[in-house]
Amino acid sequence: MYNETDLDKMYRNTAPPDREPERQYYFIEACRKKVREESERLGRPLTFCVTTFGCQMNARDSEKLTGILEQAGYQPAEEAEADFVIYNTCTVRENANLKVYGHLGLLKHRKKERPGMRIALCGCMMQEPEVIERLKKSYRFVDLIFGTHNIFKFAELLARSLYEGGQVIDIWQGTDKIVEDLPVERKYSFKSGVNIMFGCNNFCSYCIVPYVRGRERSRRPEDILKEIEALAADGVTEVMLLGQNVNSYGKTLEQPMTFAELLRQVEKIEGIRRIRFMTSHPKDLSDELIEVMRDSKKICRHLHLPLQSGSSRILKAMNRRYTKEQYLELAEKIRREIPDISLTTDIIVGFPGETEEDFQETLDVVRRVRYDNAYTFLYSKRTGTPAAAMENQVPPEVTKDRFDRLLALVQELAKEQTARFAGTVQEVLVEEVNDHRPGFLTGRMSNNLLVHFPGEAAQIGQYVNVRLEECKGFYYIGRVCYTD
Ligand code: SAH
Ligand code: SF4
Ligand code: F3S
């Protein structure tokens, strides 16, 4: 490693390595030196907070940001106390976007009171040119701005900000690069997300993700397996494989591989007891995958299968590339092959041109599939997507009314579905202490349901058998069931 006293000089005089990830480790050292100087001056450690908006993909990225900040010498703190605050943003719906601007208003005041404070923004919202224009104009107090494609360069950009000051902005239009082996600090010791692919090629007509996350790229299976082996060696027993459309995993690899085959290989890794994945696009879900799931002891009994709409006409306008009938057939096949599976979904209400008849088709699918849970969204117009330019946008009051009716149905069915497990004994992974009930823990079942039961913090990360005593709608109250 480098002689640390020479780092400052080195940062200015010696060219950093060209290769990744070596280059980023060089800049982590450079940051470390600045952080140490600053904390010596203040007589206390420097602190950071990463705030995440959006999906699991962003949550995983935030763990990477955290890994780099900790190696640079920052210590974790609550946002209100942190010297370095970074928002990892989402822009999938307008609300996500507005939240960030709301938070930024508060940060501006805080920074006035704490001049040494630094603020950074990254993530999906930063890939939108209008956002960058607005930040440049009205949010000069933000120190560092970067996007989704160059997140691997965080250490380098942080070093630039620490050494050179001013507003550092670096946004890439796209990338075909995947940088492996950067530091990462997990939120949970016993479970972890694992990216298997980045980007999306589907261009559903309402969705901004392909524009802000770029083209689909799969990680090489050997890199994924190596990462999971290392996680297992570090005490992780549950992995969640992450991608916008995991069912198309491997198609663009030099040696193509199916997602089902990848699952078979992950299954062989010793120490991993549970495998989850997110998200499955119905159009690419193969019989091979259903078989692998059915025969697996480790793949969890949960499938998130976004429907978006139950109307074939709307599905076509959404560019989802399946019909209502194809979806129903698929859901039926899955329930038949894996009867104890939980099915969950995403549904958008008020897509342009949606009529009451179209909406009734959505309700019909919900009734037939009987989802264990469904995330329902009001359609949100995203500038730049084909749907935003469609003429027949649905008035907000109509959308809201449909949304309320859908939610009522979804909740009623989800309660019934949840209740079907009452009285059974389920293996749960203990995740955390329950904040609302003293002396209780929260555990997750294979089918993703949560159960609260009496226990002690020392059990976090362990698997225990819990009898589901009382169904509370979307979760259970239970009791550990010791069998010896
Ligand atoms: N790749 C995943 C979804 C990622 S976005 C998939 O294909 O299923 C998560 C969810 O946000 C989507 O399933 C969709 O229901 C919702 N969503 C995306 N764009 C939206 C928009 N413009 N308005 C409302 N909801 C949207
Ligand atoms: Fe968006 Fe469709 Fe890609 Fe999912 S599959 S991220 S909804 S474009
Ligand atoms: Fe949001 Fe980006 Fe995920 S837009 S939903 S954080 S991929």
PDB file of N, CA, C and O in Angstrom, residues 96-165:
ATOM      1  N   ALA A  96     -41.545  10.404  -6.031  1.00  0.00           N
ATOM      2  CA  ALA A  96     -40.185  10.077  -5.584  1.00  0.00           C
ATOM      3  C   ALA A  96     -39.301  11.299  -5.789  1.00  0.00           C
ATOM      4  O   ALA A  96     -38.476  11.661  -4.939  1.00  0.00           O
ATOM      5  N   ASN A  97     -39.510  11.917  -6.923  1.00  0.00           N
ATOM      6  CA  ASN A  97     -38.776  13.104  -7.316  1.00  0.00           C
ATOM      7  C   ASN A  97     -39.032  14.290  -6.376  1.00  0.00           C
ATOM      8  O   ASN A  97     -38.113  14.962  -5.906  1.00  0.00           O
ATOM      9  N   LEU A  98     -40.318  14.513  -6.089  1.00  0.00           N
ATOM     10  CA  LEU A  98     -40.703  15.650  -5.244  1.00  0.00           C
ATOM     11  C   LEU A  98     -40.138  15.513  -3.836  1.00  0.00           C
ATOM     12  O   LEU A  98     -39.744  16.477  -3.210  1.00  0.00           O
ATOM     13  N   LYS A  99     -40.108  14.251  -3.367  1.00  0.00           N
ATOM     14  CA  LYS A  99     -39.581  13.996  -2.023  1.00  0.00           C
ATOM     15  C   LYS A  99     -38.149  14.501  -1.906  1.00  0.00           C
ATOM     16  O   LYS A  99     -37.764  15.094  -0.898  1.00  0.00           O
ATOM     17  N   VAL A 100     -37.357  14.245  -2.937  1.00  0.00           N
ATOM     18  CA  VAL A 100     -35.954  14.653  -2.890  1.00  0.00           C
ATOM     19  C   VAL A 100     -35.837  16.169  -2.817  1.00  0.00           C
ATOM     20  O   VAL A 100     -35.090  16.709  -1.990  1.00  0.00           O
ATOM     21  N   TYR A 101     -36.612  16.877  -3.651  1.00  0.00           N
ATOM     22  CA  TYR A 101     -36.553  18.342  -3.585  1.00  0.00           C
ATOM     23  C   TYR A 101     -36.992  18.842  -2.207  1.00  0.00           C
ATOM     24  O   TYR A 101     -36.432  19.791  -1.670  1.00  0.00           O
ATOM     25  N   GLY A 102     -38.004  18.194  -1.637  1.00  0.00           N
ATOM     26  CA  GLY A 102     -38.474  18.564  -0.294  1.00  0.00           C
ATOM     27  C   GLY A 102     -37.348  18.435   0.728  1.00  0.00           C
ATOM     28  O   GLY A 102     -37.063  19.360   1.482  1.00  0.00           O
ATOM     29  N   HIS A 103     -36.680  17.275   0.707  1.00  0.00           N
ATOM     30  CA  HIS A 103     -35.577  17.033   1.644  1.00  0.00           C
ATOM     31  C   HIS A 103     -34.447  18.046   1.437  1.00  0.00           C
ATOM     32  O   HIS A 103     -33.822  18.489   2.378  1.00  0.00           O
ATOM     33  N   LEU A 104     -34.189  18.374   0.162  1.00  0.00           N
ATOM     34  CA  LEU A 104     -33.074  19.284  -0.132  1.00  0.00           C
ATOM     35  C   LEU A 104     -33.299  20.654   0.490  1.00  0.00           C
ATOM     36  O   LEU A 104     -32.355  21.299   0.945  1.00  0.00           O
ATOM     37  N   GLY A 105     -34.558  21.086   0.508  1.00  0.00           N
ATOM     38  CA  GLY A 105     -34.891  22.364   1.130  1.00  0.00           C
ATOM     39  C   GLY A 105     -34.445  22.379   2.591  1.00  0.00           C
ATOM     40  O   GLY A 105     -33.836  23.343   3.069  1.00  0.00           O
ATOM     41  N   LEU A 106     -34.697  21.273   3.284  1.00  0.00           N
ATOM     42  CA  LEU A 106     -34.311  21.173   4.696  1.00  0.00           C
ATOM     43  C   LEU A 106     -32.784  21.162   4.841  1.00  0.00           C
ATOM     44  O   LEU A 106     -32.218  21.800   5.729  1.00  0.00           O
ATOM     45  N   LEU A 107     -32.134  20.422   3.927  1.00  0.00           N
ATOM     46  CA  LEU A 107     -30.666  20.313   4.011  1.00  0.00           C
ATOM     47  C   LEU A 107     -29.995  21.676   3.840  1.00  0.00           C
ATOM     48  O   LEU A 107     -28.964  21.961   4.437  1.00  0.00           O
ATOM     49  N   LYS A 108     -30.586  22.510   2.995  1.00  0.00           N
ATOM     50  CA  LYS A 108     -29.998  23.821   2.729  1.00  0.00           C
ATOM     51  C   LYS A 108     -29.856  24.614   4.030  1.00  0.00           C
ATOM     52  O   LYS A 108     -28.815  25.198   4.315  1.00  0.00           O
ATOM     53  N   HIS A 109     -30.923  24.563   4.848  1.00  0.00           N
ATOM     54  CA  HIS A 109     -30.888  25.284   6.129  1.00  0.00           C
ATOM     55  C   HIS A 109     -29.832  24.686   7.046  1.00  0.00           C
ATOM     56  O   HIS A 109     -29.080  25.396   7.704  1.00  0.00           O
ATOM     57  N   ARG A 110     -29.802  23.357   7.063  1.00  0.00           N
ATOM     58  CA  ARG A 110     -28.848  22.695   7.966  1.00  0.00           C
ATOM     59  C   ARG A 110     -27.418  23.053   7.586  1.00  0.00           C
ATOM     60  O   ARG A 110     -26.569  23.276   8.425  1.00  0.00           O
ATOM     61  N   LYS A 111     -27.171  23.110   6.294  1.00  0.00           N
ATOM     62  CA  LYS A 111     -25.807  23.405   5.848  1.00  0.00           C
ATOM     63  C   LYS A 111     -25.392  24.823   6.239  1.00  0.00           C
ATOM     64  O   LYS A 111     -24.222  25.081   6.513  1.00  0.00           O
ATOM     65  N   LYS A 112     -26.350  25.741   6.260  1.00  0.00           N
ATOM     66  CA  LYS A 112     -26.039  27.119   6.672  1.00  0.00           C
ATOM     67  C   LYS A 112     -25.544  27.145   8.109  1.00  0.00           C
ATOM     68  O   LYS A 112     -24.642  27.893   8.470  1.00  0.00           O
ATOM     69  N   GLU A 113     -26.157  26.273   8.945  1.00  0.00           N
ATOM     70  CA  GLU A 113     -25.745  26.230  10.352  1.00  0.00           C
ATOM     71  C   GLU A 113     -24.452  25.457  10.547  1.00  0.00           C
ATOM     72  O   GLU A 113     -23.776  25.611  11.547  1.00  0.00           O
ATOM     73  N   ARG A 114     -24.138  24.563   9.597  1.00  0.00           N
ATOM     74  CA  ARG A 114     -22.923  23.740   9.719  1.00  0.00           C
ATOM     75  C   ARG A 114     -22.109  23.864   8.442  1.00  0.00           C
ATOM     76  O   ARG A 114     -22.195  23.016   7.561  1.00  0.00           O
ATOM     77  N   PRO A 115     -21.274  24.870   8.357  1.00  0.00           N
ATOM     78  CA  PRO A 115     -20.596  25.172   7.101  1.00  0.00           C
ATOM     79  C   PRO A 115     -19.705  24.032   6.586  1.00  0.00           C
ATOM     80  O   PRO A 115     -19.510  23.913   5.386  1.00  0.00           O
ATOM     81  N   GLY A 116     -19.181  23.188   7.469  1.00  0.00           N
ATOM     82  CA  GLY A 116     -18.295  22.115   7.012  1.00  0.00           C
ATOM     83  C   GLY A 116     -19.042  20.957   6.355  1.00  0.00           C
ATOM     84  O   GLY A 116     -18.437  20.035   5.808  1.00  0.00           O
ATOM     85  N   MET A 117     -20.362  21.017   6.434  1.00  0.00           N
ATOM     86  CA  MET A 117     -21.162  19.899   5.937  1.00  0.00           C
ATOM     87  C   MET A 117     -21.073  19.766   4.415  1.00  0.00           C
ATOM     88  O   MET A 117     -20.934  20.757   3.708  1.00  0.00           O
ATOM     89  N   ARG A 118     -21.119  18.501   3.949  1.00  0.00           N
ATOM     90  CA  ARG A 118     -21.132  18.269   2.499  1.00  0.00           C
ATOM     91  C   ARG A 118     -22.376  17.502   2.094  1.00  0.00           C
ATOM     92  O   ARG A 118     -22.814  16.605   2.813  1.00  0.00           O
ATOM     93  N   ILE A 119     -22.903  17.846   0.922  1.00  0.00           N
ATOM     94  CA  ILE A 119     -24.121  17.198   0.435  1.00  0.00           C
ATOM     95  C   ILE A 119     -23.866  16.614  -0.954  1.00  0.00           C
ATOM     96  O   ILE A 119     -23.292  17.286  -1.820  1.00  0.00           O
ATOM     97  N   ALA A 120     -24.259  15.371  -1.143  1.00  0.00           N
ATOM     98  CA  ALA A 120     -24.094  14.727  -2.447  1.00  0.00           C
ATOM     99  C   ALA A 120     -25.410  14.114  -2.906  1.00  0.00           C
ATOM    100  O   ALA A 120     -26.240  13.710  -2.093  1.00  0.00           O
ATOM    101  N   LEU A 121     -25.598  14.065  -4.210  1.00  0.00           N
ATOM    102  CA  LEU A 121     -26.787  13.444  -4.803  1.00  0.00           C
ATOM    103  C   LEU A 121     -26.339  12.460  -5.876  1.00  0.00           C
ATOM    104  O   LEU A 121     -25.416  12.751  -6.643  1.00  0.00           O
ATOM    105  N   CYS A 122     -26.988  11.309  -5.903  1.00  0.00           N
ATOM    106  CA  CYS A 122     -26.677  10.358  -6.971  1.00  0.00           C
ATOM    107  C   CYS A 122     -27.948   9.564  -7.278  1.00  0.00           C
ATOM    108  O   CYS A 122     -29.016   9.855  -6.737  1.00  0.00           O
ATOM    109  N   GLY A 123     -27.846   8.580  -8.142  1.00  0.00           N
ATOM    110  CA  GLY A 123     -28.997   7.723  -8.424  1.00  0.00           C
ATOM    111  C   GLY A 123     -29.770   8.165  -9.657  1.00  0.00           C
ATOM    112  O   GLY A 123     -29.356   9.043 -10.418  1.00  0.00           O
ATOM    113  N   CYS A 124     -30.931   7.530  -9.812  1.00  0.00           N
ATOM    114  CA  CYS A 124     -31.677   7.598 -11.072  1.00  0.00           C
ATOM    115  C   CYS A 124     -32.108   9.006 -11.471  1.00  0.00           C
ATOM    116  O   CYS A 124     -32.107   9.367 -12.645  1.00  0.00           O
ATOM    117  N   MET A 125     -32.495   9.816 -10.475  1.00  0.00           N
ATOM    118  CA  MET A 125     -32.988  11.157 -10.793  1.00  0.00           C
ATOM    119  C   MET A 125     -31.907  12.005 -11.474  1.00  0.00           C
ATOM    120  O   MET A 125     -32.205  12.884 -12.281  1.00  0.00           O
ATOM    121  N   MET A 126     -30.659  11.716 -11.145  1.00  0.00           N
ATOM    122  CA  MET A 126     -29.555  12.514 -11.679  1.00  0.00           C
ATOM    123  C   MET A 126     -29.318  12.258 -13.162  1.00  0.00           C
ATOM    124  O   MET A 126     -28.583  12.976 -13.809  1.00  0.00           O
ATOM    125  N   GLN A 127     -29.934  11.207 -13.698  1.00  0.00           N
ATOM    126  CA  GLN A 127     -29.760  10.910 -15.129  1.00  0.00           C
ATOM    127  C   GLN A 127     -30.715  11.728 -15.994  1.00  0.00           C
ATOM    128  O   GLN A 127     -30.713  11.611 -17.202  1.00  0.00           O
ATOM    129  N   GLU A 128     -31.523  12.574 -15.342  1.00  0.00           N
ATOM    130  CA  GLU A 128     -32.464  13.382 -16.114  1.00  0.00           C
ATOM    131  C   GLU A 128     -31.906  14.792 -16.298  1.00  0.00           C
ATOM    132  O   GLU A 128     -31.675  15.498 -15.310  1.00  0.00           O
ATOM    133  N   PRO A 129     -31.713  15.208 -17.547  1.00  0.00           N
ATOM    134  CA  PRO A 129     -31.082  16.509 -17.811  1.00  0.00           C
ATOM    135  C   PRO A 129     -31.809  17.680 -17.141  1.00  0.00           C
ATOM    136  O   PRO A 129     -31.146  18.595 -16.628  1.00  0.00           O
ATOM    137  N   GLU A 130     -33.160  17.636 -17.075  1.00  0.00           N
ATOM    138  CA  GLU A 130     -33.881  18.762 -16.441  1.00  0.00           C
ATOM    139  C   GLU A 130     -33.513  18.887 -14.970  1.00  0.00           C
ATOM    140  O   GLU A 130     -33.443  19.991 -14.424  1.00  0.00           O
ATOM    141  N   VAL A 131     -33.297  17.739 -14.341  1.00  0.00           N
ATOM    142  CA  VAL A 131     -32.947  17.755 -12.915  1.00  0.00           C
ATOM    143  C   VAL A 131     -31.592  18.435 -12.730  1.00  0.00           C
ATOM    144  O   VAL A 131     -31.416  19.300 -11.857  1.00  0.00           O
ATOM    145  N   ILE A 132     -30.639  18.071 -13.573  1.00  0.00           N
ATOM    146  CA  ILE A 132     -29.297  18.644 -13.446  1.00  0.00           C
ATOM    147  C   ILE A 132     -29.346  20.157 -13.683  1.00  0.00           C
ATOM    148  O   ILE A 132     -28.724  20.935 -12.942  1.00  0.00           O
ATOM    149  N   GLU A 133     -30.121  20.583 -14.678  1.00  0.00           N
ATOM    150  CA  GLU A 133     -30.264  22.023 -14.935  1.00  0.00           C
ATOM    151  C   GLU A 133     -30.775  22.736 -13.694  1.00  0.00           C
ATOM    152  O   GLU A 133     -30.261  23.770 -13.283  1.00  0.00           O
ATOM    153  N   ARG A 134     -31.813  22.148 -13.094  1.00  0.00           N
ATOM    154  CA  ARG A 134     -32.424  22.768 -11.917  1.00  0.00           C
ATOM    155  C   ARG A 134     -31.437  22.815 -10.741  1.00  0.00           C
ATOM    156  O   ARG A 134     -31.368  23.808 -10.019  1.00  0.00           O
ATOM    157  N   LEU A 135     -30.677  21.730 -10.576  1.00  0.00           N
ATOM    158  CA  LEU A 135     -29.715  21.687  -9.469  1.00  0.00           C
ATOM    159  C   LEU A 135     -28.613  22.722  -9.672  1.00  0.00           C
ATOM    160  O   LEU A 135     -28.195  23.398  -8.725  1.00  0.00           O
ATOM    161  N   LYS A 136     -28.178  22.859 -10.925  1.00  0.00           N
ATOM    162  CA  LYS A 136     -27.097  23.815 -11.223  1.00  0.00           C
ATOM    163  C   LYS A 136     -27.553  25.241 -10.942  1.00  0.00           C
ATOM    164  O   LYS A 136     -26.798  26.069 -10.475  1.00  0.00           O
ATOM    165  N   LYS A 137     -28.818  25.485 -11.254  1.00  0.00           N
ATOM    166  CA  LYS A 137     -29.347  26.838 -11.126  1.00  0.00           C
ATOM    167  C   LYS A 137     -29.704  27.183  -9.685  1.00  0.00           C
ATOM    168  O   LYS A 137     -29.269  28.187  -9.150  1.00  0.00           O
ATOM    169  N   SER A 138     -30.497  26.320  -9.069  1.00  0.00           N
ATOM    170  CA  SER A 138     -31.085  26.718  -7.786  1.00  0.00           C
ATOM    171  C   SER A 138     -30.550  25.945  -6.583  1.00  0.00           C
ATOM    172  O   SER A 138     -31.007  26.172  -5.475  1.00  0.00           O
ATOM    173  N   TYR A 139     -29.658  25.006  -6.767  1.00  0.00           N
ATOM    174  CA  TYR A 139     -29.183  24.197  -5.636  1.00  0.00           C
ATOM    175  C   TYR A 139     -27.655  24.164  -5.613  1.00  0.00           C
ATOM    176  O   TYR A 139     -27.045  23.117  -5.550  1.00  0.00           O
ATOM    177  N   ARG A 140     -27.066  25.362  -5.624  1.00  0.00           N
ATOM    178  CA  ARG A 140     -25.606  25.457  -5.677  1.00  0.00           C
ATOM    179  C   ARG A 140     -24.941  24.881  -4.424  1.00  0.00           C
ATOM    180  O   ARG A 140     -23.749  24.612  -4.420  1.00  0.00           O
ATOM    181  N   PHE A 141     -25.722  24.735  -3.358  1.00  0.00           N
ATOM    182  CA  PHE A 141     -25.136  24.232  -2.105  1.00  0.00           C
ATOM    183  C   PHE A 141     -24.867  22.726  -2.143  1.00  0.00           C
ATOM    184  O   PHE A 141     -24.257  22.179  -1.237  1.00  0.00           O
ATOM    185  N   VAL A 142     -25.310  22.055  -3.195  1.00  0.00           N
ATOM    186  CA  VAL A 142     -25.011  20.618  -3.321  1.00  0.00           C
ATOM    187  C   VAL A 142     -23.579  20.478  -3.837  1.00  0.00           C
ATOM    188  O   VAL A 142     -23.210  21.072  -4.848  1.00  0.00           O
ATOM    189  N   ASP A 143     -22.741  19.715  -3.116  1.00  0.00           N
ATOM    190  CA  ASP A 143     -21.311  19.660  -3.439  1.00  0.00           C
ATOM    191  C   ASP A 143     -20.982  18.677  -4.547  1.00  0.00           C
ATOM    192  O   ASP A 143     -20.069  18.898  -5.330  1.00  0.00           O
ATOM    193  N   LEU A 144     -21.707  17.545  -4.583  1.00  0.00           N
ATOM    194  CA  LEU A 144     -21.291  16.479  -5.489  1.00  0.00           C
ATOM    195  C   LEU A 144     -22.520  15.829  -6.112  1.00  0.00           C
ATOM    196  O   LEU A 144     -23.462  15.471  -5.393  1.00  0.00           O
ATOM    197  N   ILE A 145     -22.486  15.704  -7.439  1.00  0.00           N
ATOM    198  CA  ILE A 145     -23.627  15.113  -8.155  1.00  0.00           C
ATOM    199  C   ILE A 145     -23.100  14.105  -9.169  1.00  0.00           C
ATOM    200  O   ILE A 145     -22.256  14.444 -10.004  1.00  0.00           O
ATOM    201  N   PHE A 146     -23.577  12.858  -9.077  1.00  0.00           N
ATOM    202  CA  PHE A 146     -23.216  11.886 -10.110  1.00  0.00           C
ATOM    203  C   PHE A 146     -24.406  10.969 -10.360  1.00  0.00           C
ATOM    204  O   PHE A 146     -25.418  11.038  -9.663  1.00  0.00           O
ATOM    205  N   GLY A 147     -24.291  10.112 -11.380  1.00  0.00           N
ATOM    206  CA  GLY A 147     -25.455   9.342 -11.815  1.00  0.00           C
ATOM    207  C   GLY A 147     -25.334   7.856 -11.537  1.00  0.00           C
ATOM    208  O   GLY A 147     -24.575   7.431 -10.663  1.00  0.00           O
ATOM    209  N   THR A 148     -26.096   7.078 -12.287  1.00  0.00           N
ATOM    210  CA  THR A 148     -26.125   5.629 -12.041  1.00  0.00           C
ATOM    211  C   THR A 148     -24.967   4.902 -12.733  1.00  0.00           C
ATOM    212  O   THR A 148     -24.477   3.908 -12.229  1.00  0.00           O
ATOM    213  N   HIS A 149     -24.524   5.429 -13.891  1.00  0.00           N
ATOM    214  CA  HIS A 149     -23.532   4.683 -14.683  1.00  0.00           C
ATOM    215  C   HIS A 149     -22.124   4.773 -14.102  1.00  0.00           C
ATOM    216  O   HIS A 149     -21.288   3.919 -14.357  1.00  0.00           O
ATOM    217  N   ASN A 150     -21.859   5.850 -13.351  1.00  0.00           N
ATOM    218  CA  ASN A 150     -20.497   6.031 -12.825  1.00  0.00           C
ATOM    219  C   ASN A 150     -20.444   5.946 -11.308  1.00  0.00           C
ATOM    220  O   ASN A 150     -19.544   6.478 -10.679  1.00  0.00           O
ATOM    221  N   ILE A 151     -21.406   5.233 -10.734  1.00  0.00           N
ATOM    222  CA  ILE A 151     -21.417   5.102  -9.270  1.00  0.00           C
ATOM    223  C   ILE A 151     -20.141   4.409  -8.779  1.00  0.00           C
ATOM    224  O   ILE A 151     -19.654   4.692  -7.692  1.00  0.00           O
ATOM    225  N   PHE A 152     -19.547   3.564  -9.621  1.00  0.00           N
ATOM    226  CA  PHE A 152     -18.306   2.880  -9.226  1.00  0.00           C
ATOM    227  C   PHE A 152     -17.177   3.885  -8.997  1.00  0.00           C
ATOM    228  O   PHE A 152     -16.187   3.592  -8.356  1.00  0.00           O
ATOM    229  N   LYS A 153     -17.347   5.121  -9.529  1.00  0.00           N
ATOM    230  CA  LYS A 153     -16.315   6.156  -9.413  1.00  0.00           C
ATOM    231  C   LYS A 153     -16.528   7.035  -8.174  1.00  0.00           C
ATOM    232  O   LYS A 153     -15.926   8.104  -8.063  1.00  0.00           O
ATOM    233  N   PHE A 154     -17.385   6.623  -7.280  1.00  0.00           N
ATOM    234  CA  PHE A 154     -17.731   7.483  -6.139  1.00  0.00           C
ATOM    235  C   PHE A 154     -16.488   7.957  -5.380  1.00  0.00           C
ATOM    236  O   PHE A 154     -16.351   9.139  -5.060  1.00  0.00           O
ATOM    237  N   ALA A 155     -15.539   7.036  -5.123  1.00  0.00           N
ATOM    238  CA  ALA A 155     -14.351   7.422  -4.343  1.00  0.00           C
ATOM    239  C   ALA A 155     -13.579   8.524  -5.068  1.00  0.00           C
ATOM    240  O   ALA A 155     -13.125   9.502  -4.455  1.00  0.00           O
ATOM    241  N   GLU A 156     -13.454   8.381  -6.361  1.00  0.00           N
ATOM    242  CA  GLU A 156     -12.713   9.361  -7.161  1.00  0.00           C
ATOM    243  C   GLU A 156     -13.395  10.727  -7.127  1.00  0.00           C
ATOM    244  O   GLU A 156     -12.755  11.764  -6.975  1.00  0.00           O
ATOM    245  N   LEU A 157     -14.724  10.712  -7.237  1.00  0.00           N
ATOM    246  CA  LEU A 157     -15.466  11.972  -7.246  1.00  0.00           C
ATOM    247  C   LEU A 157     -15.460  12.618  -5.864  1.00  0.00           C
ATOM    248  O   LEU A 157     -15.363  13.839  -5.728  1.00  0.00           O
ATOM    249  N   LEU A 158     -15.523  11.777  -4.843  1.00  0.00           N
ATOM    250  CA  LEU A 158     -15.465  12.294  -3.470  1.00  0.00           C
ATOM    251  C   LEU A 158     -14.102  12.950  -3.241  1.00  0.00           C
ATOM    252  O   LEU A 158     -14.011  14.042  -2.664  1.00  0.00           O
ATOM    253  N   ALA A 159     -13.041  12.311  -3.718  1.00  0.00           N
ATOM    254  CA  ALA A 159     -11.694  12.882  -3.568  1.00  0.00           C
ATOM    255  C   ALA A 159     -11.635  14.237  -4.268  1.00  0.00           C
ATOM    256  O   ALA A 159     -11.127  15.213  -3.713  1.00  0.00           O
ATOM    257  N   ARG A 160     -12.200  14.300  -5.458  1.00  0.00           N
ATOM    258  CA  ARG A 160     -12.187  15.574  -6.189  1.00  0.00           C
ATOM    259  C   ARG A 160     -12.903  16.653  -5.391  1.00  0.00           C
ATOM    260  O   ARG A 160     -12.443  17.786  -5.277  1.00  0.00           O
ATOM    261  N   SER A 161     -14.039  16.272  -4.814  1.00  0.00           N
ATOM    262  CA  SER A 161     -14.804  17.230  -4.023  1.00  0.00           C
ATOM    263  C   SER A 161     -14.012  17.669  -2.790  1.00  0.00           C
ATOM    264  O   SER A 161     -13.946  18.853  -2.472  1.00  0.00           O
ATOM    265  N   LEU A 162     -13.371  16.704  -2.106  1.00  0.00           N
ATOM    266  CA  LEU A 162     -12.649  17.032  -0.874  1.00  0.00           C
ATOM    267  C   LEU A 162     -11.404  17.873  -1.156  1.00  0.00           C
ATOM    268  O   LEU A 162     -11.057  18.767  -0.394  1.00  0.00           O
ATOM    269  N   TYR A 163     -10.708  17.584  -2.257  1.00  0.00           N
ATOM    270  CA  TYR A 163      -9.457  18.274  -2.546  1.00  0.00           C
ATOM    271  C   TYR A 163      -9.654  19.566  -3.314  1.00  0.00           C
ATOM    272  O   TYR A 163      -8.913  20.515  -3.148  1.00  0.00           O
ATOM    273  N   GLU A 164     -10.647  19.589  -4.183  1.00  0.00           N
ATOM    274  CA  GLU A 164     -10.759  20.742  -5.079  1.00  0.00           C
ATOM    275  C   GLU A 164     -11.927  21.659  -4.743  1.00  0.00           C
ATOM    276  O   GLU A 164     -11.940  22.817  -5.141  1.00  0.00           O
ATOM    277  N   GLY A 165     -12.922  21.161  -4.022  1.00  0.00           N
ATOM    278  CA  GLY A 165     -14.077  21.990  -3.647  1.00  0.00           C
ATOM    279  C   GLY A 165     -14.934  22.334  -4.852  1.00  0.00           C
ATOM    280  O   GLY A 165     -14.806  21.745  -5.927  1.00  0.00           O
TER     281      GLY A 165
END
